[in-house]
XYZ file of C-alpha atoms in Angstrom:
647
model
C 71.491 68.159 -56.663
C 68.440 69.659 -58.227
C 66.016 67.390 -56.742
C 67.938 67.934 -53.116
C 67.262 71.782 -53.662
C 63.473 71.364 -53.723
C 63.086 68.119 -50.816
C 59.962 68.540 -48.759
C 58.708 68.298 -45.775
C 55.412 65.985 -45.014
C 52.320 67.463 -43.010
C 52.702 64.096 -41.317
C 56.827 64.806 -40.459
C 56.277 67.987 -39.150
C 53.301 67.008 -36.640
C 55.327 63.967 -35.546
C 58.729 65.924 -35.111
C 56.488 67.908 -33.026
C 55.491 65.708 -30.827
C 58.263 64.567 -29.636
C 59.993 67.598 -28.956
C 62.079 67.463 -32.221
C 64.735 65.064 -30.360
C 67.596 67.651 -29.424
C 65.878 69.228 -26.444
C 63.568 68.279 -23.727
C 61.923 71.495 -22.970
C 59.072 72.515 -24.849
C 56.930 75.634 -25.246
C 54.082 76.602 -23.107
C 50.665 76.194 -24.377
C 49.009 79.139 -23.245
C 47.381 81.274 -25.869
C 43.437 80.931 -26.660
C 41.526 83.386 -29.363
C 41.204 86.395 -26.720
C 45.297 86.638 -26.105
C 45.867 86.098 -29.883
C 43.261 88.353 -31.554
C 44.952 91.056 -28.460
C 48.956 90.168 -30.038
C 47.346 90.894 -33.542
C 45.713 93.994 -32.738
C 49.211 94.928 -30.801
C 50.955 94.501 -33.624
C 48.866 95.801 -35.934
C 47.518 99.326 -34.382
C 50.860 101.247 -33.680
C 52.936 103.158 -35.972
C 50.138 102.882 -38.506
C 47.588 105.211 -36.347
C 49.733 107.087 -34.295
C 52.845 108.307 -37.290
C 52.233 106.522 -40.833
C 48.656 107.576 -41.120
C 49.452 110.979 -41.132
C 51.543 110.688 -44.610
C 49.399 108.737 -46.058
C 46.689 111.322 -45.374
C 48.060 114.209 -46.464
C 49.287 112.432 -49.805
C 45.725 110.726 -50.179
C 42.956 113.253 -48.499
C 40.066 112.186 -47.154
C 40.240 109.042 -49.746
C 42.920 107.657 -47.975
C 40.316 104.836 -46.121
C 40.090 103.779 -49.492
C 43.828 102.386 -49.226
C 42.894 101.035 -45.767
C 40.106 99.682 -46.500
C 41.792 98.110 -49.790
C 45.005 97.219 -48.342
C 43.197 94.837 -45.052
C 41.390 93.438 -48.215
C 44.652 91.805 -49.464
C 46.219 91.206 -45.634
C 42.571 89.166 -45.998
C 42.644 87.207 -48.352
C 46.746 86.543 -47.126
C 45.184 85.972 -44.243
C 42.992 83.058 -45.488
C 45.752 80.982 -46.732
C 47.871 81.625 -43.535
C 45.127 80.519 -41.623
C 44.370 77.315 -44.176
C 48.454 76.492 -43.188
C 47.883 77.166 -39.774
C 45.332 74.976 -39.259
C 46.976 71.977 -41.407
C 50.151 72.837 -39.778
C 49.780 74.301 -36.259
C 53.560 74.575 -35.665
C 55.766 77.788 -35.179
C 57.364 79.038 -38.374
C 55.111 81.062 -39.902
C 55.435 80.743 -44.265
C 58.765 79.115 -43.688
C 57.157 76.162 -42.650
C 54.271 76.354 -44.839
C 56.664 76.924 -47.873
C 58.631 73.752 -46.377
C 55.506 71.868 -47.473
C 54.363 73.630 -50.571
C 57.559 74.349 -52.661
C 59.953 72.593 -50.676
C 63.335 73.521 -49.198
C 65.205 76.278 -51.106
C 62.229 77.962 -51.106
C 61.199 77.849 -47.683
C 65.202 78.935 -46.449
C 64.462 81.964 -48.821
C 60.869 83.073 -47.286
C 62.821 82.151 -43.827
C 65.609 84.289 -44.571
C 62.732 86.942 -46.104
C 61.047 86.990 -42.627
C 64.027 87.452 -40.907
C 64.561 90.740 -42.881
C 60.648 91.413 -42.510
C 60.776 90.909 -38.558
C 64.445 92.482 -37.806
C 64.000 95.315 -39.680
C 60.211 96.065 -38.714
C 61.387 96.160 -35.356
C 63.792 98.504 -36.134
C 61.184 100.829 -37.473
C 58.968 100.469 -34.733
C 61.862 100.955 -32.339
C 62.597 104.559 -34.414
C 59.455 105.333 -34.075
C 59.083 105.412 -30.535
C 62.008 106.887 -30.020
C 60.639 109.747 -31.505
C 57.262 109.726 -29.439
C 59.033 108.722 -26.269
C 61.309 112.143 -26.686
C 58.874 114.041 -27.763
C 56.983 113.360 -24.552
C 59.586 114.055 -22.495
C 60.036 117.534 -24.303
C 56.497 118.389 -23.464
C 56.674 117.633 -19.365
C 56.129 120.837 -17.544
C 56.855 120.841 -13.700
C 56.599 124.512 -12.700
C 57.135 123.395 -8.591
C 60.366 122.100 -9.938
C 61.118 124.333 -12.575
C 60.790 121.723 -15.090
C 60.231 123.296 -18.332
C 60.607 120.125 -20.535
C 63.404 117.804 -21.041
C 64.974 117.840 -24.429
C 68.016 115.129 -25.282
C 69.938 115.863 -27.655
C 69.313 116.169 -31.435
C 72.398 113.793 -32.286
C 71.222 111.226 -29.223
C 67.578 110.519 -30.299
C 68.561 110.690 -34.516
C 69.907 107.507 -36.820
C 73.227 108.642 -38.312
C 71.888 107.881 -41.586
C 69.029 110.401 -41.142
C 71.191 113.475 -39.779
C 74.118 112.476 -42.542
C 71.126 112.712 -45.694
C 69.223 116.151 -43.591
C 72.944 117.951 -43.346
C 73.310 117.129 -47.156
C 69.981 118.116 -48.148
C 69.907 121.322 -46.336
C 73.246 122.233 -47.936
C 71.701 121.566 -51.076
C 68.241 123.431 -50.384
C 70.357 126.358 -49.007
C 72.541 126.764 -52.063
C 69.334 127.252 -53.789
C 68.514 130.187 -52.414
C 66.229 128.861 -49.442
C 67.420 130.106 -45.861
C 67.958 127.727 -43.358
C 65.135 129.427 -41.225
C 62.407 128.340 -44.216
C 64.017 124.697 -44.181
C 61.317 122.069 -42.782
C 61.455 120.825 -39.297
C 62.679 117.654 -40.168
C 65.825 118.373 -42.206
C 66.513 121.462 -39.977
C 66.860 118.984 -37.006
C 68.896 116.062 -38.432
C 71.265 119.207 -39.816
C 71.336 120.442 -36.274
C 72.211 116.811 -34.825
C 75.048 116.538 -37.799
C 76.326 119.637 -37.041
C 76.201 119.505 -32.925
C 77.551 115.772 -32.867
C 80.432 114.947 -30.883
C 83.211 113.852 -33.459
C 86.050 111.299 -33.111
C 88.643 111.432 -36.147
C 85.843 113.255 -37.806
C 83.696 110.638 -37.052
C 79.756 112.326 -36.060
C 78.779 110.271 -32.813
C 74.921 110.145 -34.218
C 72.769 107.180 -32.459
C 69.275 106.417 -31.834
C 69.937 106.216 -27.822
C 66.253 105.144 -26.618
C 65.580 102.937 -29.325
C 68.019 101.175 -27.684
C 66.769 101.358 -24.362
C 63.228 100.187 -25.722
C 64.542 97.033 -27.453
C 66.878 95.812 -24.667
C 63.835 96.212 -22.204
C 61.507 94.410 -24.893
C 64.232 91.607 -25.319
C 64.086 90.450 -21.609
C 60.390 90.841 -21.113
C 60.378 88.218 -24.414
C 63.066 86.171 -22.892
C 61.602 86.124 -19.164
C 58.185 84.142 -21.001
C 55.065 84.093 -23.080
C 53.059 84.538 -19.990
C 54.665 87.338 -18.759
C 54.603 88.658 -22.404
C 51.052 88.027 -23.069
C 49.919 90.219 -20.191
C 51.848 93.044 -20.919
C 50.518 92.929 -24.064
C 47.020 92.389 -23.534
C 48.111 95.427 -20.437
C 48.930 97.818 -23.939
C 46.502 96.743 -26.229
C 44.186 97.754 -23.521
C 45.316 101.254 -22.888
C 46.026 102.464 -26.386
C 41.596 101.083 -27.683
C 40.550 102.994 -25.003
C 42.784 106.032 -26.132
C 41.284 105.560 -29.477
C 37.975 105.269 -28.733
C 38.735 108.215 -26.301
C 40.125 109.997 -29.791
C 36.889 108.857 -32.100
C 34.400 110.419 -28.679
C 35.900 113.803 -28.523
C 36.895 114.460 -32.091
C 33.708 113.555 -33.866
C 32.274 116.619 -32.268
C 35.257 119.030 -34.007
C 34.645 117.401 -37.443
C 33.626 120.030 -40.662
C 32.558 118.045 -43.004
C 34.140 120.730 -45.952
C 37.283 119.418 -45.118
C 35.889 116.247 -46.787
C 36.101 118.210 -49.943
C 37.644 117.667 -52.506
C 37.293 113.507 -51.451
C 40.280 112.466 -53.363
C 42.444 115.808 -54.018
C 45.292 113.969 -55.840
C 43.396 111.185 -57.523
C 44.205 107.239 -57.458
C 47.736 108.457 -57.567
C 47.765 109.983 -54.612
C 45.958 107.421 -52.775
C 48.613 104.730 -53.478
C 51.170 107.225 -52.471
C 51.160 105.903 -49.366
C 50.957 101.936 -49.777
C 53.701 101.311 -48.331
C 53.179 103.028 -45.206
C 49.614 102.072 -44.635
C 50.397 98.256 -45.433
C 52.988 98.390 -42.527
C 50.636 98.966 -40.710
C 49.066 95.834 -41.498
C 51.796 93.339 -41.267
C 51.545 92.225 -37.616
C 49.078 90.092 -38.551
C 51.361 86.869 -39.454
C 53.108 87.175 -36.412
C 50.239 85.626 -34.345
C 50.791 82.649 -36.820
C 54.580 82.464 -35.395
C 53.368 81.483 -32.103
C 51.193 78.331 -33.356
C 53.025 76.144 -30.767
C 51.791 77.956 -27.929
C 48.196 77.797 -28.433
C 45.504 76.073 -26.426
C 44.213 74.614 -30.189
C 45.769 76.361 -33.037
C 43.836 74.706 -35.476
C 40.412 76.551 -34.058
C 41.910 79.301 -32.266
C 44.575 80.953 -35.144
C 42.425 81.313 -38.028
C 39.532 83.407 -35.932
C 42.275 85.299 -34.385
C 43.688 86.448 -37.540
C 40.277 87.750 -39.088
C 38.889 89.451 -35.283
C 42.026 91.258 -35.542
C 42.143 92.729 -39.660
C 38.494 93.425 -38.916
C 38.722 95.384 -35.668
C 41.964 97.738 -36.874
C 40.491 98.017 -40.624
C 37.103 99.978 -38.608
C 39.605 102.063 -36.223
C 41.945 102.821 -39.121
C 38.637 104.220 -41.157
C 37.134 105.660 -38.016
C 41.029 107.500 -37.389
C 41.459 108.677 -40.453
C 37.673 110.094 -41.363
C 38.227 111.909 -37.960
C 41.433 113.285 -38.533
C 41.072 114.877 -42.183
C 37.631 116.416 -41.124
C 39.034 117.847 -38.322
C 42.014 119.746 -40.115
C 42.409 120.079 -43.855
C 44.557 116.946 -45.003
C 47.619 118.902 -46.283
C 48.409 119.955 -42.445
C 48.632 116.020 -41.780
C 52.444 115.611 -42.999
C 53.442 115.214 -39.563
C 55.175 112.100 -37.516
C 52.673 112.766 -34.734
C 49.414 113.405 -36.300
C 46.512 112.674 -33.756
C 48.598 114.402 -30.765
C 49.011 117.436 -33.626
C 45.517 117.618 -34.441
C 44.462 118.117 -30.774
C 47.007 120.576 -30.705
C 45.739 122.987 -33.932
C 42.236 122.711 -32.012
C 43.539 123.505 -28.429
C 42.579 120.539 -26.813
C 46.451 119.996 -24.987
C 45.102 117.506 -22.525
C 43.883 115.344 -25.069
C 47.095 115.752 -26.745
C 49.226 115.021 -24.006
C 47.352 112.094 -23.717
C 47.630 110.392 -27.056
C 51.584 110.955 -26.879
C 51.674 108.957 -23.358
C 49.517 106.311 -25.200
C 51.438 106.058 -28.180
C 54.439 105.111 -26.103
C 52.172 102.089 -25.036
C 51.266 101.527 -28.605
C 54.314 101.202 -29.829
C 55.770 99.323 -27.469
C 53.304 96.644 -27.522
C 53.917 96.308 -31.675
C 57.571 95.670 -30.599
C 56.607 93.107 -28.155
C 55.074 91.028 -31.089
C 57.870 91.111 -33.508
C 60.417 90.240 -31.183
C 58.263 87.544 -30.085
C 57.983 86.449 -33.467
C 61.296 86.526 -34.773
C 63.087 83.640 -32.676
C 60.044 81.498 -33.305
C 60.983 82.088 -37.188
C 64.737 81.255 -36.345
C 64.022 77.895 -34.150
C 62.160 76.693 -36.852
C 64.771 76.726 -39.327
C 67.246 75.713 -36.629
C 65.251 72.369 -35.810
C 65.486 71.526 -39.580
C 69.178 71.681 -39.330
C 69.026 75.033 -41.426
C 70.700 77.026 -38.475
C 73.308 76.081 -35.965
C 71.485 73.978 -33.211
C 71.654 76.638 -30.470
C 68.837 78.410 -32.142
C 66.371 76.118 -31.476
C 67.333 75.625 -27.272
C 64.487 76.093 -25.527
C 65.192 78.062 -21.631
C 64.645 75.093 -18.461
C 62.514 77.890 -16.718
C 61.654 80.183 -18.853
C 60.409 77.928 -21.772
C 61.343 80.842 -24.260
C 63.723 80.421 -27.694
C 66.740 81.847 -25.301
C 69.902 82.024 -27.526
C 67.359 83.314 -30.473
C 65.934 86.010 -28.433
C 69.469 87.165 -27.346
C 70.768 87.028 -31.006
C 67.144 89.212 -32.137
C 68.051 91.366 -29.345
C 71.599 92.773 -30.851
C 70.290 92.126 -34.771
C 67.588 95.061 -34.226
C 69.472 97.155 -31.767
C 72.836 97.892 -33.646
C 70.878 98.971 -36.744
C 68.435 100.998 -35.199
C 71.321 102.915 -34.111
C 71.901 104.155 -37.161
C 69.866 103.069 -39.885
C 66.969 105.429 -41.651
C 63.550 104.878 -41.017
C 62.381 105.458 -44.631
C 64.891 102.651 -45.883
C 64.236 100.008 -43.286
C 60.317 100.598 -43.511
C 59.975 99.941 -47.259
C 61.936 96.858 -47.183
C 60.549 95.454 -44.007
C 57.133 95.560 -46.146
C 58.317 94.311 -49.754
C 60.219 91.100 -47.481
C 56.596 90.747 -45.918
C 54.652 90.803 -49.290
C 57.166 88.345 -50.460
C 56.233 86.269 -47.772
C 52.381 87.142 -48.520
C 52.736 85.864 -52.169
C 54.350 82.629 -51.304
C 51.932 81.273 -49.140
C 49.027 82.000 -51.191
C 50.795 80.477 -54.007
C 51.273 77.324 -51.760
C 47.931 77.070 -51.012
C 47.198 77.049 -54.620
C 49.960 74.116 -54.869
C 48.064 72.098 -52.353
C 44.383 72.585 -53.217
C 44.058 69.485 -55.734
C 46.699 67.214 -54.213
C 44.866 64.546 -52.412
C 47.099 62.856 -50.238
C 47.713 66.587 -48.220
C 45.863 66.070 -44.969
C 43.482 68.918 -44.326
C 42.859 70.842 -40.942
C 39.692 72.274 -39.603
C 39.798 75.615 -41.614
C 40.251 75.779 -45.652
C 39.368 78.575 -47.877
C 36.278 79.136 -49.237
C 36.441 77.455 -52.917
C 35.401 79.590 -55.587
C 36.579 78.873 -59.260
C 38.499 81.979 -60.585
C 38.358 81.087 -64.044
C 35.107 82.401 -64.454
C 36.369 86.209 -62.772
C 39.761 86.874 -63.538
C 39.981 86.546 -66.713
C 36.883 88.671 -67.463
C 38.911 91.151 -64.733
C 42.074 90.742 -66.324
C 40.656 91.569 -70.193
C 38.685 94.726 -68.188
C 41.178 96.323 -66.760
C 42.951 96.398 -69.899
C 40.555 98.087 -71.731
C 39.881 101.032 -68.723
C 43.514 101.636 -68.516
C 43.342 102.158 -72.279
C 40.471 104.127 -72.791
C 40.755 106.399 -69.256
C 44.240 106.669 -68.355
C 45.336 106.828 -71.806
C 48.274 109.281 -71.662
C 49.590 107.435 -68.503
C 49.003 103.960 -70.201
C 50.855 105.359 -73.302
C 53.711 107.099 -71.324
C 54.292 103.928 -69.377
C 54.474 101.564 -72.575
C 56.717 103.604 -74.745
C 58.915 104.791 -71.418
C 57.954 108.544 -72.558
C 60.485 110.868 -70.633
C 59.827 112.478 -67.681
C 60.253 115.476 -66.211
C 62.276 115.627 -62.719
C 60.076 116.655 -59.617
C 61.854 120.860 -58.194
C 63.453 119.162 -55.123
C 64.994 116.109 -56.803
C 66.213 118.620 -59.798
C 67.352 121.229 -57.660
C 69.420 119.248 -55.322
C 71.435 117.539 -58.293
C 72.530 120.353 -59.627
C 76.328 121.788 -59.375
C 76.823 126.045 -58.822
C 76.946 127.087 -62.403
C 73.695 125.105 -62.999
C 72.063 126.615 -60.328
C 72.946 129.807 -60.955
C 71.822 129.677 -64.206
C 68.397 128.192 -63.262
C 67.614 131.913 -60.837
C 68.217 133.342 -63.997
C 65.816 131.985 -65.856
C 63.179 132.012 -62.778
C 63.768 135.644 -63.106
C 63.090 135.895 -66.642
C 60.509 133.645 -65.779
C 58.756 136.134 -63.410
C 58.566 138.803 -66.289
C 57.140 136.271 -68.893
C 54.495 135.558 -66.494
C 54.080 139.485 -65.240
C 55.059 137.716 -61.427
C 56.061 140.605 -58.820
C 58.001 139.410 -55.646
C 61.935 138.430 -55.959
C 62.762 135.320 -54.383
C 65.800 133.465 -53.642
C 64.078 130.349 -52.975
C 64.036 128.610 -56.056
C 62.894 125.708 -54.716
C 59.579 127.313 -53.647
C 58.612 129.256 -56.605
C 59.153 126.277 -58.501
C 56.539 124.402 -56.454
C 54.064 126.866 -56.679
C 54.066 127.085 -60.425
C 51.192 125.334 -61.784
C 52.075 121.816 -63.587
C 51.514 123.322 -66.686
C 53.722 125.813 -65.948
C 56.241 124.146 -64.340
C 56.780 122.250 -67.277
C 56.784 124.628 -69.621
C 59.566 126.782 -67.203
C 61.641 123.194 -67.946
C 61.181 122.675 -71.607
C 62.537 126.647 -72.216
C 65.553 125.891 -69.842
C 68.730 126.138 -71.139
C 70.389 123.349 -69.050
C 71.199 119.876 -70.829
C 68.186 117.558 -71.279
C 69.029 114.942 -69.297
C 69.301 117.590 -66.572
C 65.868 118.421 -66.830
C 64.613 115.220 -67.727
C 64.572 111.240 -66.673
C 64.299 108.972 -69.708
C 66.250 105.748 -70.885
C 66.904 102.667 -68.836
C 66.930 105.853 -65.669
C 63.639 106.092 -65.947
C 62.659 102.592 -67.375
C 64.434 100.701 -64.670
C 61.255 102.385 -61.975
C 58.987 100.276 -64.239
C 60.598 96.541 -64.030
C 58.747 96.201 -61.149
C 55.565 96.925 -62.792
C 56.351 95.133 -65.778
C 57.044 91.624 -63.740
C 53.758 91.891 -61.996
C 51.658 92.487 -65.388
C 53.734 89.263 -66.976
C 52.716 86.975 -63.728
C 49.058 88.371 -63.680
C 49.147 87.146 -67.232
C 50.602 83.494 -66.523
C 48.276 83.514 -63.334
C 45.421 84.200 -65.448
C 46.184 81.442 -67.871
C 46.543 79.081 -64.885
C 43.187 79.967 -63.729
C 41.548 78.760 -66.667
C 43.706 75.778 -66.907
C 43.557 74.571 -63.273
C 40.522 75.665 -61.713
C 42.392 77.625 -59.339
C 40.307 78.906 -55.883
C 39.498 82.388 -56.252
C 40.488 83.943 -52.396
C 44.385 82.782 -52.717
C 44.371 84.058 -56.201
C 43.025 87.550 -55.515
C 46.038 87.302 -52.225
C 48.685 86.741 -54.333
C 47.618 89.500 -57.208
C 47.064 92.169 -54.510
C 50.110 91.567 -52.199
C 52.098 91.413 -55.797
C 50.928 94.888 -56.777
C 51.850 96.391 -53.695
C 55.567 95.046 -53.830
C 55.612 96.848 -57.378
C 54.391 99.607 -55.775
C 57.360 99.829 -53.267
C 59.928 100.958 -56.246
C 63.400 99.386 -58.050
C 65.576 100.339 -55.184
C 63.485 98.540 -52.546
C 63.659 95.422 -54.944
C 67.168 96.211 -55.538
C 67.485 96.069 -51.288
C 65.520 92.758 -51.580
C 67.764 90.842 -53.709
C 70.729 91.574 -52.144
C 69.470 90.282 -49.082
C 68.482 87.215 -50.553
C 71.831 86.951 -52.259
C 73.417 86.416 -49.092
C 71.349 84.341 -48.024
C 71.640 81.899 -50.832
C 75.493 82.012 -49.585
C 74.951 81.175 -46.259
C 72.645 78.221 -47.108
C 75.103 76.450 -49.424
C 77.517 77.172 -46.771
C 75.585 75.776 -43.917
C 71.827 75.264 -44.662
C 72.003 72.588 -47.627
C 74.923 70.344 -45.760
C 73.192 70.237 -42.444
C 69.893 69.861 -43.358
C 68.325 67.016 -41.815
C 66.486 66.194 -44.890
C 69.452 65.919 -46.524
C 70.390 63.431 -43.001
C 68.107 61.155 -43.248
């Protein structure tokens, strides 16, 4: 049973199941691709939500250091990208790490990365498809027609909002406005998903909320995928087109509006604030395996994949810089908090027409980053069907069409339902933590392979360099500068020191009676510190106290301890995450030394692992539940009908 779990898969198989068409149909998939149309699907997928929303977070958490985290984060998506493009080139089959993890660990592991990537794909297109939404209505909103009295068209808030976003906004703004802030002072965000609660026709008392033309975006997406990869391919190469000549456009005309003193201070909030925004800037980034899904369909995948991969980090990581330079000397970084931040920028500097612009082009964008995931996705699922992993029908290849048809049709309704309701915070941190997973595993298979001598080897292999004599020496380093300059931090974190709760988090947990005693004391607090001004808005005047302040306001307050404070396994259980990554580092680094391991997969695997601990418990929490049931439906389907387990 245990040996069963664990079967592989041979290089030599895989190519030769290839070949002849796997033996249950007799269509195949186009070849069509070379390195022009697959550098063009990388740079689709990876320059959309990233430049025209994320980036604007990440900004304002990070300042002007926030190309740092770009420049940091392509880094690891390069070193990932080495050992996809070592697989790709031994293995120049769809699949993606699924089939590479086929080879390397064997077949539980590979239906876990393949159930991983399903996540990764689905859900990423359900963030894109959010995202859109929200650029294609706010486009619409900004069309003025005078001749036919046109003054904008504006859907409704409930029709262009994910029922999970107006249900937390009408919560939160209940909260914010028991605590003394008025609803006119609430932000933009949470005063429109309380508007689209509170407008929303109800049925039984059920708030009709949906995401209306994220819908429309994915259906249309779906059959332009299903129609072909030709037809597909120029449509893409049509966006990726448009939106580098928008950016460029951008770089031209804002360059000239830069002042340099918004440059300072470099790094306002520090190494902390920087990774802030991990998350969002390493969505951006993800795209990048897809063009790996569509091995199959390539002129010669084995030349053609690996340079594709590396044209396309390189070419975003110096527009991402270039974007982001712009864009905080143009406007002071704290204005950047924004989900349209290079149409917003134009705006505070009263260029409209370039504004108007970017919002058209961002429609493009993203709909060319949707293109490639839901390319990608049935790709993932035929593979797993031809292994007898899924039900047969996923793997039927269209007479005509020569697309994954039944797959595409099943992506189709997986992404649209949820992106009906689902929140875009939630389903963007675990599309990322599913593709880091996915990250780690294949550099850790290339480290597998790299002394086994009967593994035939493709035209491409990493660069060998023997860690043992670097991270070690890194390992023992960064030891001793956590020690000796983040000392507190390093001390907090080891002894699980409490902490004190951030003024939104605390304020919105309490009941009446707590609240009302907290005004009190901001009251008395106002005389202690010879403050003039009465406000209601506790929430406010608690974030404009100074830290020190702040929490000295929360170590005089009367309320119970664990009201002010997080400690325990609450606050211990944020740190598991962190705590799993130092123990591997440590195992990794004794492998190093034992087996000569190559440096580039080892540095992949370390990086993408730090960002999944950076992503928090609850993501992780997310993670393994999905996994859970997939476990269930392998045993229930996968492990039976395997044809490994066949033959």
């Amino acid at each position: 049973m245990f040996e069963k779990l664990f079967r592989k898969k041979s290089i030599t198989k895989i190519l030769a199941d290839a070949e002849k068409g796997y033996g249950d149909h007799s269509s195949s998939l186009n070849k069509t691709l070379g390195v022009r149309d697959l550098t063009a699907f990388g740079i689709a997928a990876i320059i959309g939500a990233g430049i025209f929303s994320t980036i604007g977070k990440a900004s304002a958490d990070g300042g002007p250091a926030v190309i740092f985290l770009f420049i940091f984060t392509a880094v690891a998506c390069s070193f990932a990208a080495f050992a996809y493009a070592e697989f790709a080139s031994m293995v120049p089959v769809s699949g993606s790490a699924y089939t590479y993890s086929y080879v390397a660990f064997g077949e539980l592991v590979a239906w876990i990365i393949g159930w991983s990537l399903i996540m990764e794909y689905a859900i990423g297109n359900i963030t894109v498809a959010i995202s859109w939404s929200d650029y294609f209505t706010g486009l619409l909103s900004s069309i003025r027609i005078p001749t036919l009295n046109i003054n904008g068209i504006n859907l409704p808030d409930w029709m262009t909002m994910d029922y999970l976003s107006a249900f937390n906004g009408h919560n939160h703004a209940d909260a914010l406005i028991n605590a003394g802030k008025s609803y006119a002072d609430l932000d933009d965000v949470t005063r429109i998903a309380n508007n689209a609660w509170n407008t929303a026709p109800q049925i039984g008392g059920f708030h009709l909320v949906a995401d209306l033309p994220a819908l429309a975006i994915i259906i249309f997406i779906t059959w332009l995928v299903y129609r072909g990869m030709k037809e597909s391919k120029n449509a893409s190469n049509a966006m990726v087109v448009v939106k580098l000549a928008v950016i460029l456009l951008v770089l031209s005309v804002g360059v000239f509006y830069v002042d340099t003193s918004n440059w300072n201070p470099f790094a306002p909030n520090g190494v902390s604030g920087v990774l802030k925004g991990v998350s969002a800037v390493f969505f951006a980034y993800i795209g990048f395996d897809a063009i790996s899904t569509t091995a199959e369909e390539c002129k010669d995948p084995q030349r053609d994949l690996p340079r594709a991969m590396m044209w396309a980090i390189i070419i975003c990581t110096v527009l991402y810089v270039a974007i982001a330079l712009v864009l905080t000397g143009i406007v002071n970084y704290k204005l950047l908090a924004v989900g349209d931040p290079l149409a917003f920028v134009f705006d505070q500097i009263d260029l409209k027409l370039m504004s108007g612009i970017i919002a058209v082009s961002a429609v493009f964008a993203m709909a060319s980053v949707l293109l490639v995931f839901q390319m990608g996705q049935p790709r993932i699922w035929m593979s797993m069907s031809r292994d007898g992993l899924l039900p047969k029908a996923f793997s039927r290849i269209h007479p005509v069409y020569k697309t994954p048809s039944f797959a595409t049709i099943v992506v189709g309704f997986v992404v649209a339902v949820p992106s009906l309701f689902m929140n875009l915070t939630i389903v963007t941190d675990l599309c990322s933590i599913g593709t880091l997973f996915a990250f780690v595993l294949v550099c850790a298979g290339v480290l597998v392979l790299q002394n086994k001598p009967d593994i035939k080897r493709g035209k491409f292999k990493i660069p060998y360099a023997n860690s043992k004599y670097i991270i070690p020496v890194a390992f023992i380093a960064a030891i001793i500068f956590s020690l000796n300059f983040y000392r507190t931090e390093t001390t907090a974190f080891l002894f699980n020191k409490p902490k004190v709760y951030e003024p939104v988090t605390f304020l919105t947990s309490l009941n009446e009676a707590e609240l009302a005693t907290i005004k009190n004391e901001i009251k008395a607090n106002q005389v202690k510190l010879h403050q003039t001004g009465e406000s209601n808005d506790a929430e406010l005047y608690l974030n404009k106290l100074s830290a020190d302040q702040y929490n000295q306001f929360m170590t005089d307050s009367q309320l119970n301890t664990e009201r002010r404070y997080e400690s325990g396994f609450g606050l211990f259980k944020h740190k598991i995450p962190m705590w799993i990554f130092l123990i591997i580092c440590t195992v990794i680094t004794y492998y190093c030394v034992a087996k000569n391991l190559s440096l580039i997969p080892v540095l992949g695997l370390i990086s993408c692992l730090y960002m999944m601990c950076e992503l928090g418990i609850s993501n992780w929490i997310g993670f393994g539940i999905w996994l859970l049931i997939g476990l269930v439906v392998y045993f229930l389907y996968g492990y039976k009908h395997s044809k490994l387990n066949a033959e």
